[in-house]
């Protein structure tokens, strides 16, 4: 899989996409890339989690792995089609037998086989959304704000007053999580679980690395925002 820097054609940004994938590395690539292209992404690793999120998030599209640890993704697809008839459903699987494809497309909107190119996933999600929901009625997310800091949810731009900076998808996801938890110190382990989906994070230094990237970029926009509680985590002043 490779990343893409080009947005999908057509204005489908802001649409809610539920990614159901039990392989953490694949789920991470999918969620970060889709967020980079302006989608509002939720992730689930099991059928149970997917049912819960589908009920509460009401996604516009579902990217659904066929083989899940606690059930068959195709059966979940049938349930979601019944519960969310207007949502687009795109299946992802390593199986490419014609019978599998035909069976899935009986109640899904598209079908992608592994290994896949990440550009193809973005393009197909966008195409399904354009078919299932006209672009001119897709929800547009309001900017996130904390003090004079504003995060544009469609362009991945950060502003403070008239000045702006471009963030990478991971930098943006980290800052967004800090903004959504402003007023408290977020433990490093929580950041790793929610931003990187790491399950055993004790020895990782990735948070420190990306905090330094954010400080460098945000430092060009105004006074320091990110505070460190040594041995605990990070927060916004």
Short mmCIF file of N, CA and C in Angstrom, two decimals, residues 65-68 71-75 91-102 104 111-115:
data_model
loop_
_atom_site.label_atom_id
_atom_site.label_comp_id
_atom_site.label_asym_id
_atom_site.label_seq_id
_atom_site.Cartn_x
_atom_site.Cartn_y
_atom_site.Cartn_z
N UNK A 65 -13.89 -5.19 6.26
CA UNK A 65 -13.12 -6.41 6.05
C UNK A 65 -14.05 -7.61 6.14
N UNK A 66 -13.88 -8.56 5.25
CA UNK A 66 -14.76 -9.73 5.24
C UNK A 66 -14.47 -10.68 6.40
N UNK A 67 -13.19 -10.85 6.73
CA UNK A 67 -12.81 -11.80 7.78
C UNK A 67 -12.47 -11.05 9.06
N UNK A 68 -13.34 -11.18 10.07
CA UNK A 68 -13.16 -10.51 11.34
C UNK A 68 -13.05 -11.56 12.46
N UNK A 71 -16.64 -12.78 13.76
CA UNK A 71 -17.77 -12.99 12.87
C UNK A 71 -17.42 -12.76 11.41
N UNK A 72 -18.42 -12.95 10.55
CA UNK A 72 -18.28 -12.81 9.11
C UNK A 72 -18.65 -11.39 8.71
N UNK A 73 -17.74 -10.72 8.06
CA UNK A 73 -18.00 -9.36 7.62
C UNK A 73 -19.17 -9.25 6.66
N UNK A 74 -19.39 -10.31 5.88
CA UNK A 74 -20.52 -10.26 4.95
C UNK A 74 -21.86 -10.25 5.69
N UNK A 75 -21.94 -11.03 6.77
CA UNK A 75 -23.17 -11.01 7.57
C UNK A 75 -23.37 -9.65 8.22
N UNK A 91 -16.52 -3.70 0.55
CA UNK A 91 -15.87 -4.83 1.19
C UNK A 91 -14.38 -4.86 0.84
N UNK A 92 -13.57 -5.28 1.82
CA UNK A 92 -12.13 -5.46 1.62
C UNK A 92 -11.78 -6.87 2.09
N UNK A 93 -11.10 -7.64 1.22
CA UNK A 93 -10.75 -9.00 1.59
C UNK A 93 -9.62 -9.52 0.74
N UNK A 94 -8.98 -10.58 1.22
CA UNK A 94 -7.94 -11.24 0.43
C UNK A 94 -8.53 -12.22 -0.56
N UNK A 95 -9.81 -12.52 -0.43
CA UNK A 95 -10.47 -13.46 -1.34
C UNK A 95 -10.87 -12.77 -2.64
N UNK A 96 -10.54 -13.39 -3.77
CA UNK A 96 -10.89 -12.76 -5.05
C UNK A 96 -11.61 -13.72 -5.99
N UNK A 97 -12.13 -14.84 -5.46
CA UNK A 97 -12.88 -15.78 -6.29
C UNK A 97 -14.14 -15.11 -6.80
N UNK A 98 -14.54 -15.38 -8.05
CA UNK A 98 -15.74 -14.73 -8.61
C UNK A 98 -16.98 -14.89 -7.74
N UNK A 99 -17.15 -16.08 -7.15
CA UNK A 99 -18.32 -16.30 -6.31
C UNK A 99 -18.34 -15.36 -5.11
N UNK A 100 -17.14 -15.10 -4.55
CA UNK A 100 -17.05 -14.18 -3.41
C UNK A 100 -17.43 -12.77 -3.82
N UNK A 101 -16.93 -12.34 -4.98
CA UNK A 101 -17.22 -11.00 -5.46
C UNK A 101 -18.70 -10.82 -5.73
N UNK A 102 -19.27 -11.76 -6.44
CA UNK A 102 -20.70 -11.68 -6.78
C UNK A 102 -21.55 -11.71 -5.52
N UNK A 104 -20.76 -10.75 -2.44
CA UNK A 104 -20.65 -9.52 -1.68
C UNK A 104 -21.39 -8.37 -2.36
N UNK A 111 -16.13 -3.69 -3.99
CA UNK A 111 -15.36 -4.81 -3.46
C UNK A 111 -13.90 -4.60 -3.83
N UNK A 112 -12.99 -4.60 -2.83
CA UNK A 112 -11.57 -4.39 -3.06
C UNK A 112 -10.80 -5.57 -2.49
N UNK A 113 -9.83 -6.09 -3.25
CA UNK A 113 -9.05 -7.22 -2.77
C UNK A 113 -7.69 -6.76 -2.27
N UNK A 114 -7.19 -7.49 -1.26
CA UNK A 114 -5.85 -7.25 -0.72
C UNK A 114 -4.84 -8.06 -1.54
N UNK A 115 -3.61 -7.53 -1.71
CA UNK A 115 -3.16 -6.19 -1.32
C UNK A 115 -3.73 -5.14 -2.25
#
